[in-house]
PDB file of C-alpha atoms (C1' of nucleotides) in Angstrom:
ATOM      1  CA  UNK A 436      76.521 142.725 -57.879  1.00  0.00           C
ATOM      2  CA  UNK A 437      75.678 139.061 -59.182  1.00  0.00           C
ATOM      3  CA  UNK A 438      78.210 136.962 -57.974  1.00  0.00           C
ATOM      4  CA  UNK A 439      77.251 135.171 -54.806  1.00  0.00           C
ATOM      5  CA  UNK A 440      79.405 135.923 -52.170  1.00  0.00           C
ATOM      6  CA  UNK A 441      81.894 132.714 -51.993  1.00  0.00           C
ATOM      7  CA  UNK A 442      83.198 131.686 -48.655  1.00  0.00           C
ATOM      8  CA  UNK A 443      86.639 132.801 -48.430  1.00  0.00           C
ATOM      9  CA  UNK A 444      89.210 130.126 -48.509  1.00  0.00           C
ATOM     10  CA  UNK A 445      90.575 129.272 -45.108  1.00  0.00           C
ATOM     11  CA  UNK A 446      94.371 129.179 -44.824  1.00  0.00           C
ATOM     12  CA  UNK A 447      94.882 130.823 -41.400  1.00  0.00           C
ATOM     13  CA  UNK A 448      95.674 128.241 -38.979  1.00  0.00           C
ATOM     14  CA  UNK A 449      93.127 127.775 -36.247  1.00  0.00           C
ATOM     15  CA  UNK A 450      93.710 129.522 -33.274  1.00  0.00           C
ATOM     16  CA  UNK A 451      94.933 126.865 -30.896  1.00  0.00           C
ATOM     17  CA  UNK A 452      95.709 126.850 -27.120  1.00  0.00           C
ATOM     18  CA  UNK A 453      99.676 128.001 -27.381  1.00  0.00           C
ATOM     19  CA  UNK A 454      98.628 131.035 -29.646  1.00  0.00           C
ATOM     20  CA  UNK A 455      95.216 132.349 -28.175  1.00  0.00           C
ATOM     21  CA  UNK A 456      94.985 135.571 -27.336  1.00  0.00           C
ATOM     22  CA  UNK A 457      95.106 136.320 -23.620  1.00  0.00           C
ATOM     23  CA  UNK A 458      91.809 136.305 -21.895  1.00  0.00           C
ATOM     24  CA  UNK A 459      91.666 135.035 -18.214  1.00  0.00           C
ATOM     25  CA  UNK A 460      92.325 131.472 -18.782  1.00  0.00           C
ATOM     26  CA  UNK A 461      95.333 132.257 -20.623  1.00  0.00           C
ATOM     27  CA  UNK A 462      96.340 134.894 -17.944  1.00  0.00           C
ATOM     28  CA  UNK A 463      95.762 132.442 -15.270  1.00  0.00           C
ATOM     29  CA  UNK A 464      97.997 130.017 -17.182  1.00  0.00           C
ATOM     30  CA  UNK A 465     100.758 132.738 -17.327  1.00  0.00           C
ATOM     31  CA  UNK A 466     100.709 132.933 -13.756  1.00  0.00           C
ATOM     32  CA  UNK A 467     100.630 129.445 -12.967  1.00  0.00           C
ATOM     33  CA  UNK A 468     103.468 128.767 -14.938  1.00  0.00           C
ATOM     34  CA  UNK A 469     105.603 131.574 -12.976  1.00  0.00           C
ATOM     35  CA  UNK A 470     104.482 129.728  -9.695  1.00  0.00           C
ATOM     36  CA  UNK A 471     105.697 126.658 -11.253  1.00  0.00           C
ATOM     37  CA  UNK A 472     108.880 127.918 -12.318  1.00  0.00           C
ATOM     38  CA  UNK A 473     109.492 129.285  -8.537  1.00  0.00           C
ATOM     39  CA  UNK A 474     109.631 133.021  -9.301  1.00  0.00           C
ATOM     40  CA  UNK A 475     108.878 133.474  -5.588  1.00  0.00           C
ATOM     41  CA  UNK A 476     112.118 133.972  -3.239  1.00  0.00           C
ATOM     42  CA  UNK A 477     113.955 135.664  -5.824  1.00  0.00           C
ATOM     43  CA  UNK A 478     115.691 138.966  -5.601  1.00  0.00           C
ATOM     44  CA  UNK A 479     115.074 141.625  -8.528  1.00  0.00           C
ATOM     45  CA  UNK A 480     118.185 143.097  -9.412  1.00  0.00           C
ATOM     46  CA  UNK A 481     117.312 145.629 -12.212  1.00  0.00           C
ATOM     47  CA  UNK A 482     114.624 146.274 -14.757  1.00  0.00           C
ATOM     48  CA  UNK A 483     115.112 147.664 -17.990  1.00  0.00           C
ATOM     49  CA  UNK A 484     112.737 148.804 -21.218  1.00  0.00           C
ATOM     50  CA  UNK A 485     113.422 149.979 -24.514  1.00  0.00           C
ATOM     51  CA  UNK A 486     110.043 151.827 -25.522  1.00  0.00           C
ATOM     52  CA  UNK A 487     108.425 154.418 -23.115  1.00  0.00           C
ATOM     53  CA  UNK A 488     105.060 152.765 -24.378  1.00  0.00           C
ATOM     54  CA  UNK A 489     105.732 149.648 -22.346  1.00  0.00           C
ATOM     55  CA  UNK A 490     105.805 151.501 -18.989  1.00  0.00           C
ATOM     56  CA  UNK A 491     103.709 154.725 -19.861  1.00  0.00           C
ATOM     57  CA  UNK A 492     102.734 156.856 -18.216  1.00  0.00           C
ATOM     58  CA  UNK A 493     105.471 155.622 -15.821  1.00  0.00           C
ATOM     59  CA  UNK A 494     109.198 155.884 -17.041  1.00  0.00           C
ATOM     60  CA  UNK A 495     111.239 152.574 -16.920  1.00  0.00           C
ATOM     61  CA  UNK A 496     113.322 154.556 -14.494  1.00  0.00           C
ATOM     62  CA  UNK A 497     110.442 154.621 -11.912  1.00  0.00           C
ATOM     63  CA  UNK A 498     109.753 150.881 -12.350  1.00  0.00           C
ATOM     64  CA  UNK A 499     113.180 149.944 -12.029  1.00  0.00           C
ATOM     65  CA  UNK A 500     113.256 152.237  -8.747  1.00  0.00           C
ATOM     66  CA  UNK A 501     110.235 150.616  -7.453  1.00  0.00           C
ATOM     67  CA  UNK A 502     111.629 147.025  -7.975  1.00  0.00           C
ATOM     68  CA  UNK A 503     115.067 147.038  -7.286  1.00  0.00           C
ATOM     69  CA  UNK A 504     116.403 144.936  -4.561  1.00  0.00           C
ATOM     70  CA  UNK A 505     112.761 143.471  -3.800  1.00  0.00           C
ATOM     71  CA  UNK A 506     111.935 139.859  -3.106  1.00  0.00           C
ATOM     72  CA  UNK A 507     109.126 138.336  -5.020  1.00  0.00           C
ATOM     73  CA  UNK A 508     106.632 137.024  -2.887  1.00  0.00           C
ATOM     74  CA  UNK A 509     103.966 135.736  -5.014  1.00  0.00           C
ATOM     75  CA  UNK A 510     102.089 135.849  -8.239  1.00  0.00           C
ATOM     76  CA  UNK A 511      98.307 136.943  -8.371  1.00  0.00           C
ATOM     77  CA  UNK A 512      95.812 137.544 -11.385  1.00  0.00           C
ATOM     78  CA  UNK A 513      92.794 139.903 -11.404  1.00  0.00           C
ATOM     79  CA  UNK A 514      90.695 139.803 -14.408  1.00  0.00           C
ATOM     80  CA  UNK A 515      93.486 139.815 -17.166  1.00  0.00           C
ATOM     81  CA  UNK A 516      95.992 141.778 -15.016  1.00  0.00           C
ATOM     82  CA  UNK A 517      98.967 139.949 -13.352  1.00  0.00           C
ATOM     83  CA  UNK A 518     100.605 141.201 -10.044  1.00  0.00           C
ATOM     84  CA  UNK A 519     104.086 140.461  -9.191  1.00  0.00           C
ATOM     85  CA  UNK A 520     103.818 140.936  -5.400  1.00  0.00           C
ATOM     86  CA  UNK A 521     107.195 142.163  -4.020  1.00  0.00           C
ATOM     87  CA  UNK A 522     108.266 142.680  -0.282  1.00  0.00           C
ATOM     88  CA  UNK A 523     108.121 145.950   1.346  1.00  0.00           C
ATOM     89  CA  UNK A 524     104.255 146.466   0.326  1.00  0.00           C
ATOM     90  CA  UNK A 525     105.072 146.986  -3.438  1.00  0.00           C
ATOM     91  CA  UNK A 526     103.984 145.308  -6.616  1.00  0.00           C
ATOM     92  CA  UNK A 527     104.588 144.959 -10.343  1.00  0.00           C
ATOM     93  CA  UNK A 528     101.188 144.906 -12.434  1.00  0.00           C
ATOM     94  CA  UNK A 529     101.637 143.403 -16.120  1.00  0.00           C
ATOM     95  CA  UNK A 530      98.960 143.709 -18.618  1.00  0.00           C
ATOM     96  CA  UNK A 531      99.678 141.263 -21.770  1.00  0.00           C
ATOM     97  CA  UNK A 532      96.696 143.122 -24.166  1.00  0.00           C
ATOM     98  CA  UNK A 533      96.785 141.084 -27.402  1.00  0.00           C
ATOM     99  CA  UNK A 534     100.040 139.298 -27.996  1.00  0.00           C
ATOM    100  CA  UNK A 535     101.880 139.446 -24.498  1.00  0.00           C
ATOM    101  CA  UNK A 536     103.425 136.918 -22.525  1.00  0.00           C
ATOM    102  CA  UNK A 537     105.517 137.124 -19.201  1.00  0.00           C
ATOM    103  CA  UNK A 538     107.921 134.163 -18.900  1.00  0.00           C
ATOM    104  CA  UNK A 539     111.261 133.173 -17.214  1.00  0.00           C
ATOM    105  CA  UNK A 540     114.344 132.983 -19.515  1.00  0.00           C
ATOM    106  CA  UNK A 541     117.636 131.398 -18.183  1.00  0.00           C
ATOM    107  CA  UNK A 542     119.745 134.544 -18.836  1.00  0.00           C
ATOM    108  CA  UNK A 543     118.802 138.246 -19.581  1.00  0.00           C
ATOM    109  CA  UNK A 544     121.416 138.241 -22.271  1.00  0.00           C
ATOM    110  CA  UNK A 545     119.396 135.362 -24.250  1.00  0.00           C
ATOM    111  CA  UNK A 546     116.303 137.646 -24.292  1.00  0.00           C
ATOM    112  CA  UNK A 547     114.334 137.894 -27.783  1.00  0.00           C
ATOM    113  CA  UNK A 548     114.236 140.851 -30.052  1.00  0.00           C
ATOM    114  CA  UNK A 549     110.498 140.883 -28.694  1.00  0.00           C
ATOM    115  CA  UNK A 550     111.399 141.482 -25.101  1.00  0.00           C
ATOM    116  CA  UNK A 551     109.521 144.536 -24.078  1.00  0.00           C
ATOM    117  CA  UNK A 552     110.656 144.935 -20.603  1.00  0.00           C
ATOM    118  CA  UNK A 553     113.279 142.679 -18.288  1.00  0.00           C
ATOM    119  CA  UNK A 554     113.487 142.003 -14.791  1.00  0.00           C
ATOM    120  CA  UNK A 555     117.231 140.517 -13.970  1.00  0.00           C
ATOM    121  CA  UNK A 556     116.784 138.024 -10.902  1.00  0.00           C
ATOM    122  CA  UNK A 557     119.257 137.295  -8.362  1.00  0.00           C
ATOM    123  CA  UNK A 558     119.629 133.428  -9.339  1.00  0.00           C
ATOM    124  CA  UNK A 559     120.846 134.181 -12.890  1.00  0.00           C
ATOM    125  CA  UNK A 560     117.327 134.311 -14.649  1.00  0.00           C
ATOM    126  CA  UNK A 561     115.405 136.643 -16.124  1.00  0.00           C
ATOM    127  CA  UNK A 562     111.445 137.615 -16.222  1.00  0.00           C
ATOM    128  CA  UNK A 563     110.502 138.998 -19.535  1.00  0.00           C
ATOM    129  CA  UNK A 564     107.399 140.572 -20.998  1.00  0.00           C
ATOM    130  CA  UNK A 565     107.579 139.094 -24.372  1.00  0.00           C
ATOM    131  CA  UNK A 566     105.339 140.701 -27.017  1.00  0.00           C
ATOM    132  CA  UNK A 567     105.703 140.933 -30.464  1.00  0.00           C
ATOM    133  CA  UNK A 568     102.959 143.940 -31.098  1.00  0.00           C
ATOM    134  CA  UNK A 569     104.410 145.858 -28.058  1.00  0.00           C
ATOM    135  CA  UNK A 570     101.045 146.561 -26.697  1.00  0.00           C
ATOM    136  CA  UNK A 571     101.701 144.920 -23.270  1.00  0.00           C
ATOM    137  CA  UNK A 572     102.312 147.259 -20.266  1.00  0.00           C
ATOM    138  CA  UNK A 573     104.287 146.923 -17.014  1.00  0.00           C
ATOM    139  CA  UNK A 574     103.528 149.260 -14.026  1.00  0.00           C
ATOM    140  CA  UNK A 575     105.218 149.024 -10.667  1.00  0.00           C
ATOM    141  CA  UNK A 576     105.084 150.717  -7.160  1.00  0.00           C
ATOM    142  CA  UNK A 577     103.216 150.384  -3.932  1.00  0.00           C
ATOM    143  CA  UNK A 578     100.610 147.618  -3.597  1.00  0.00           C
ATOM    144  CA  UNK A 579      97.750 149.843  -2.987  1.00  0.00           C
ATOM    145  CA  UNK A 580      98.650 152.383  -6.054  1.00  0.00           C
ATOM    146  CA  UNK A 581      98.923 149.120  -8.309  1.00  0.00           C
ATOM    147  CA  UNK A 582      95.546 147.835  -7.053  1.00  0.00           C
ATOM    148  CA  UNK A 583      93.825 151.093  -7.456  1.00  0.00           C
ATOM    149  CA  UNK A 584      94.731 151.024 -11.325  1.00  0.00           C
ATOM    150  CA  UNK A 585      92.694 147.620 -11.525  1.00  0.00           C
ATOM    151  CA  UNK A 586      90.103 148.924  -9.430  1.00  0.00           C
ATOM    152  CA  UNK A 587      87.515 149.353 -12.107  1.00  0.00           C
ATOM    153  CA  UNK A 588      87.656 145.541 -12.754  1.00  0.00           C
ATOM    154  CA  UNK A 589      84.414 143.742 -11.844  1.00  0.00           C
ATOM    155  CA  UNK A 590      83.534 140.489  -9.999  1.00  0.00           C
ATOM    156  CA  UNK A 591      85.782 137.258 -10.834  1.00  0.00           C
ATOM    157  CA  UNK A 592      83.787 135.092 -12.832  1.00  0.00           C
ATOM    158  CA  UNK A 593      85.273 131.729 -11.163  1.00  0.00           C
ATOM    159  CA  UNK A 594      84.737 132.938  -7.597  1.00  0.00           C
ATOM    160  CA  UNK A 595      81.779 132.517  -5.177  1.00  0.00           C
ATOM    161  CA  UNK A 596      80.877 136.353  -5.510  1.00  0.00           C
ATOM    162  CA  UNK A 597      79.926 135.797  -9.448  1.00  0.00           C
ATOM    163  CA  UNK A 598      75.957 135.010  -8.416  1.00  0.00           C
ATOM    164  CA  UNK A 599      72.903 134.860 -10.525  1.00  0.00           C
ATOM    165  CA  UNK A 600      71.877 138.199  -9.018  1.00  0.00           C
ATOM    166  CA  UNK A 601      75.114 139.781  -9.785  1.00  0.00           C
ATOM    167  CA  UNK A 602      74.845 139.114 -13.654  1.00  0.00           C
ATOM    168  CA  UNK A 603      71.280 139.830 -13.568  1.00  0.00           C
ATOM    169  CA  UNK A 604      71.781 143.254 -11.978  1.00  0.00           C
ATOM    170  CA  UNK A 605      74.409 143.925 -14.384  1.00  0.00           C
ATOM    171  CA  UNK A 606      72.269 143.128 -17.305  1.00  0.00           C
ATOM    172  CA  UNK A 607      68.985 144.883 -16.013  1.00  0.00           C
ATOM    173  CA  UNK A 608      71.338 148.491 -15.879  1.00  0.00           C
ATOM    174  CA  UNK A 609      72.720 147.804 -19.317  1.00  0.00           C
ATOM    175  CA  UNK A 610      71.317 148.924 -22.520  1.00  0.00           C
ATOM    176  CA  UNK A 611      74.236 147.240 -24.477  1.00  0.00           C
ATOM    177  CA  UNK A 612      74.220 144.441 -26.422  1.00  0.00           C
ATOM    178  CA  UNK A 613      74.912 141.529 -24.200  1.00  0.00           C
ATOM    179  CA  UNK A 614      78.413 140.803 -25.882  1.00  0.00           C
ATOM    180  CA  UNK A 615      79.542 144.020 -25.593  1.00  0.00           C
ATOM    181  CA  UNK A 616      78.326 143.814 -21.636  1.00  0.00           C
ATOM    182  CA  UNK A 617      80.170 141.022 -21.191  1.00  0.00           C
ATOM    183  CA  UNK A 618      83.261 142.122 -22.677  1.00  0.00           C
ATOM    184  CA  UNK A 619      83.404 145.062 -20.226  1.00  0.00           C
ATOM    185  CA  UNK A 620      85.754 144.580 -17.550  1.00  0.00           C
ATOM    186  CA  UNK A 621      83.928 146.477 -15.351  1.00  0.00           C
ATOM    187  CA  UNK A 622      80.770 144.128 -15.394  1.00  0.00           C
ATOM    188  CA  UNK A 623      82.892 140.790 -15.298  1.00  0.00           C
ATOM    189  CA  UNK A 624      86.572 140.387 -15.091  1.00  0.00           C
ATOM    190  CA  UNK A 625      88.559 138.495 -17.731  1.00  0.00           C
ATOM    191  CA  UNK A 626      86.128 137.803 -20.730  1.00  0.00           C
ATOM    192  CA  UNK A 627      87.322 138.861 -23.977  1.00  0.00           C
ATOM    193  CA  UNK A 628      86.273 138.428 -27.542  1.00  0.00           C
ATOM    194  CA  UNK A 629      86.702 134.723 -27.882  1.00  0.00           C
ATOM    195  CA  UNK A 630      85.027 133.337 -24.834  1.00  0.00           C
ATOM    196  CA  UNK A 631      82.262 136.093 -24.547  1.00  0.00           C
ATOM    197  CA  UNK A 632      81.238 134.199 -28.048  1.00  0.00           C
ATOM    198  CA  UNK A 633      81.592 130.806 -26.617  1.00  0.00           C
ATOM    199  CA  UNK A 634      79.565 131.504 -23.888  1.00  0.00           C
ATOM    200  CA  UNK A 635      76.514 132.936 -25.380  1.00  0.00           C
ATOM    201  CA  UNK A 636      76.684 130.255 -28.179  1.00  0.00           C
ATOM    202  CA  UNK A 637      76.655 127.462 -25.403  1.00  0.00           C
ATOM    203  CA  UNK A 638      73.830 129.565 -23.468  1.00  0.00           C
ATOM    204  CA  UNK A 639      71.853 129.931 -26.917  1.00  0.00           C
ATOM    205  CA  UNK A 640      71.715 133.744 -26.503  1.00  0.00           C
ATOM    206  CA  UNK A 641      72.172 136.044 -29.658  1.00  0.00           C
ATOM    207  CA  UNK A 642      75.130 138.480 -28.919  1.00  0.00           C
ATOM    208  CA  UNK A 643      73.325 141.414 -30.367  1.00  0.00           C
ATOM    209  CA  UNK A 644      70.477 141.041 -27.916  1.00  0.00           C
ATOM    210  CA  UNK A 645      70.341 144.008 -25.335  1.00  0.00           C
ATOM    211  CA  UNK A 646      71.033 143.243 -21.830  1.00  0.00           C
ATOM    212  CA  UNK A 647      68.259 144.406 -19.761  1.00  0.00           C
ATOM    213  CA  UNK A 648      65.884 142.320 -21.802  1.00  0.00           C
ATOM    214  CA  UNK A 649      67.011 139.140 -21.319  1.00  0.00           C
ATOM    215  CA  UNK A 650      65.134 136.909 -18.904  1.00  0.00           C
ATOM    216  CA  UNK A 651      66.435 135.854 -15.613  1.00  0.00           C
ATOM    217  CA  UNK A 652      66.177 132.224 -16.443  1.00  0.00           C
ATOM    218  CA  UNK A 653      68.550 132.787 -19.822  1.00  0.00           C
ATOM    219  CA  UNK A 654      70.828 135.008 -17.516  1.00  0.00           C
ATOM    220  CA  UNK A 655      70.930 132.087 -15.338  1.00  0.00           C
ATOM    221  CA  UNK A 656      71.801 129.456 -18.049  1.00  0.00           C
ATOM    222  CA  UNK A 657      74.549 132.206 -19.381  1.00  0.00           C
ATOM    223  CA  UNK A 658      76.189 132.581 -16.051  1.00  0.00           C
ATOM    224  CA  UNK A 659      76.776 128.692 -15.818  1.00  0.00           C
ATOM    225  CA  UNK A 660      77.705 128.611 -19.258  1.00  0.00           C
ATOM    226  CA  UNK A 661      80.750 131.508 -18.720  1.00  0.00           C
ATOM    227  CA  UNK A 662      81.951 129.466 -15.621  1.00  0.00           C
ATOM    228  CA  UNK A 663      81.758 126.359 -17.448  1.00  0.00           C
ATOM    229  CA  UNK A 664      83.821 127.367 -20.481  1.00  0.00           C
ATOM    230  CA  UNK A 665      86.189 129.556 -18.700  1.00  0.00           C
ATOM    231  CA  UNK A 666      86.879 126.750 -15.768  1.00  0.00           C
ATOM    232  CA  UNK A 667      87.708 123.995 -18.933  1.00  0.00           C
ATOM    233  CA  UNK A 668      89.772 126.548 -20.612  1.00  0.00           C
ATOM    234  CA  UNK A 669      91.604 126.954 -17.630  1.00  0.00           C
ATOM    235  CA  UNK A 670      92.008 123.248 -17.020  1.00  0.00           C
ATOM    236  CA  UNK A 671      92.781 122.590 -20.528  1.00  0.00           C
ATOM    237  CA  UNK A 672      95.389 125.542 -21.168  1.00  0.00           C
ATOM    238  CA  UNK A 673      97.142 124.675 -17.936  1.00  0.00           C
ATOM    239  CA  UNK A 674      97.362 120.860 -19.246  1.00  0.00           C
ATOM    240  CA  UNK A 675      98.873 122.431 -22.310  1.00  0.00           C
ATOM    241  CA  UNK A 676     101.291 124.652 -20.642  1.00  0.00           C
ATOM    242  CA  UNK A 677     102.767 121.677 -18.589  1.00  0.00           C
ATOM    243  CA  UNK A 678     103.022 119.364 -21.538  1.00  0.00           C
ATOM    244  CA  UNK A 679     105.234 121.730 -24.288  1.00  0.00           C
ATOM    245  CA  UNK A 680     105.448 118.830 -26.659  1.00  0.00           C
ATOM    246  CA  UNK A 681     101.828 118.134 -27.007  1.00  0.00           C
ATOM    247  CA  UNK A 682     100.298 121.707 -28.085  1.00  0.00           C
ATOM    248  CA  UNK A 683      97.341 121.092 -30.638  1.00  0.00           C
ATOM    249  CA  UNK A 684      94.064 119.634 -30.819  1.00  0.00           C
ATOM    250  CA  UNK A 685      94.319 117.016 -28.262  1.00  0.00           C
ATOM    251  CA  UNK A 686      94.759 119.690 -25.593  1.00  0.00           C
ATOM    252  CA  UNK A 687      92.984 122.567 -26.884  1.00  0.00           C
ATOM    253  CA  UNK A 688      90.149 123.663 -25.648  1.00  0.00           C
ATOM    254  CA  UNK A 689      87.549 123.459 -28.485  1.00  0.00           C
ATOM    255  CA  UNK A 690      85.909 127.122 -29.767  1.00  0.00           C
ATOM    256  CA  UNK A 691      82.742 126.103 -31.141  1.00  0.00           C
ATOM    257  CA  UNK A 692      81.963 129.699 -32.747  1.00  0.00           C
ATOM    258  CA  UNK A 693      85.236 131.834 -32.818  1.00  0.00           C
ATOM    259  CA  UNK A 694      86.643 132.133 -36.242  1.00  0.00           C
ATOM    260  CA  UNK A 695      84.763 129.623 -37.873  1.00  0.00           C
ATOM    261  CA  UNK A 696      82.616 132.152 -40.095  1.00  0.00           C
ATOM    262  CA  UNK A 697      81.169 130.020 -43.108  1.00  0.00           C
ATOM    263  CA  UNK A 698      81.490 126.593 -41.264  1.00  0.00           C
ATOM    264  CA  UNK A 699      78.548 124.668 -40.019  1.00  0.00           C
ATOM    265  CA  UNK A 700      77.327 124.884 -36.660  1.00  0.00           C
ATOM    266  CA  UNK A 701      77.995 121.545 -34.619  1.00  0.00           C
ATOM    267  CA  UNK A 702      74.830 121.920 -32.941  1.00  0.00           C
ATOM    268  CA  UNK A 703      72.269 122.798 -36.176  1.00  0.00           C
ATOM    269  CA  UNK A 704      74.489 122.383 -39.381  1.00  0.00           C
ATOM    270  CA  UNK A 705      73.614 125.772 -40.215  1.00  0.00           C
ATOM    271  CA  UNK A 706      76.260 128.393 -41.182  1.00  0.00           C
ATOM    272  CA  UNK A 707      77.913 130.581 -38.483  1.00  0.00           C
ATOM    273  CA  UNK A 708      77.895 134.378 -39.246  1.00  0.00           C
ATOM    274  CA  UNK A 709      80.428 137.106 -38.382  1.00  0.00           C
ATOM    275  CA  UNK A 710      79.216 140.378 -37.754  1.00  0.00           C
ATOM    276  CA  UNK A 711      81.104 143.656 -36.634  1.00  0.00           C
ATOM    277  CA  UNK A 712      80.052 144.580 -33.046  1.00  0.00           C
ATOM    278  CA  UNK A 713      81.607 147.504 -31.362  1.00  0.00           C
ATOM    279  CA  UNK A 714      84.556 147.556 -34.065  1.00  0.00           C
ATOM    280  CA  UNK A 715      85.014 143.798 -33.177  1.00  0.00           C
ATOM    281  CA  UNK A 716      83.904 140.579 -34.997  1.00  0.00           C
ATOM    282  CA  UNK A 717      81.368 138.600 -33.187  1.00  0.00           C
ATOM    283  CA  UNK A 718      80.954 134.893 -34.135  1.00  0.00           C
ATOM    284  CA  UNK A 719      77.602 133.469 -33.905  1.00  0.00           C
ATOM    285  CA  UNK A 720      75.157 130.858 -35.239  1.00  0.00           C
ATOM    286  CA  UNK A 721      71.779 132.594 -35.914  1.00  0.00           C
ATOM    287  CA  UNK A 722      69.690 129.845 -35.601  1.00  0.00           C
ATOM    288  CA  UNK A 723      70.758 128.236 -32.523  1.00  0.00           C
ATOM    289  CA  UNK A 724      71.356 131.870 -30.650  1.00  0.00           C
ATOM    290  CA  UNK A 725      68.370 133.727 -30.098  1.00  0.00           C
TER     291      UNK A 725
ATOM    292  C1'  DA B 843      77.596 155.360 -26.866  1.00  0.00           C
ATOM    293  C1'  DG B 844      80.612 155.140 -30.408  1.00  0.00           C
ATOM    294  C1'  DT B 845      85.355 155.975 -32.964  1.00  0.00           C
ATOM    295  C1'  DC B 846      90.205 155.993 -33.042  1.00  0.00           C
ATOM    296  C1'  DA B 847      95.372 155.220 -31.205  1.00  0.00           C
ATOM    297  C1'  DC B 848      98.275 151.784 -29.834  1.00  0.00           C
ATOM    298  C1'  DC B 849     101.270 148.134 -32.096  1.00  0.00           C
ATOM    299  C1'  DT B 850     103.274 144.524 -36.020  1.00  0.00           C
ATOM    300  C1'  DG B 851     102.889 139.744 -38.305  1.00  0.00           C
ATOM    301  C1'  DA B 852      99.754 137.723 -41.451  1.00  0.00           C
ATOM    302  C1'  DT B 853      96.674 138.031 -45.131  1.00  0.00           C
ATOM    303  C1'  DT B 854      94.763 139.914 -49.133  1.00  0.00           C
TER     304       DT B 854
ATOM    305  C1'  DA C 251      99.673 148.907 -50.689  1.00  0.00           C
ATOM    306  C1'  DA C 252      96.107 147.766 -47.698  1.00  0.00           C
ATOM    307  C1'  DT C 253      93.377 145.625 -44.380  1.00  0.00           C
ATOM    308  C1'  DC C 254      92.747 142.943 -40.403  1.00  0.00           C
ATOM    309  C1'  DA C 255      93.200 141.058 -35.634  1.00  0.00           C
ATOM    310  C1'  DG C 256      91.704 142.887 -30.715  1.00  0.00           C
ATOM    311  C1'  DG C 257      92.253 144.968 -25.210  1.00  0.00           C
ATOM    312  C1'  DT C 258      91.975 148.923 -23.544  1.00  0.00           C
ATOM    313  C1'  DG C 259      92.104 154.123 -22.600  1.00  0.00           C
ATOM    314  C1'  DA C 260      91.507 158.478 -24.556  1.00  0.00           C
ATOM    315  C1'  DC C 261      88.781 160.858 -27.195  1.00  0.00           C
ATOM    316  C1'  DT C 262      84.689 162.983 -29.227  1.00  0.00           C
TER     317       DT C 262
END
DNA sequence: AGTCACCTGATT
DNA sequence: AATCAGGTGACT
């Protein structure tokens, strides 16, 4: 006691677009990049993974059997899930979790030590799940089974289905704090800790506020800000991925509160706070967010 | 509804 | 050496 809390010295590098945790915009960027790299039309020759956790509860062998000899027909995103659709009504479902990345490499023998699963393609290239923390997952099987596994995912926030009424209805049914509701994939698909906090800041809503007690007017504003923050992030992430030499501030989507504990709010100049919420850090401005 | 396990690199 | 980061699923 006695000593006033000193703001911790900030050494950790600001999170930028190239190392940001995968939420909807980052997953969408991964999808677009694979489309750009013309994964469609290739045939999968084989699959392998070393850790059982990567394909759990399937075995790597089962995934291999489901994909071998099938042609890649397209890439889709559903919330934070990626689908690699294959010929014959089959599909691969990938979830990047915290640190995963799905990417093409020129040759499977060049895969990094952090590669957790690898698909060898008939043109010599390989599709790998690169994930230092090994939390990402790969499943494969009939398309309907893969979609069933992601069926609990709610409305796509960048689709026409994400209406004022939909957000209002979800909020009215929930006693959770609004930030917890936004991160619930069954309510809105693809929001995570970062963009939920950013949308709430832009909408001026306290992340702790009970969902059902927020006015329809403020929920309308929240819906607008969710769409805006995600659309802007998709755009800047896409630009950054297409200009690999230009990562950094210029192309980064600015985060106004996330990871800014102790810094001044860009709107009012007061200090941004961090509080635990559902075991996660929530960043917000107590003055601008009510 | 809240807590833990799954992971490992960075930080304290 | 201990803690933190965090999406999700399993658990209480």
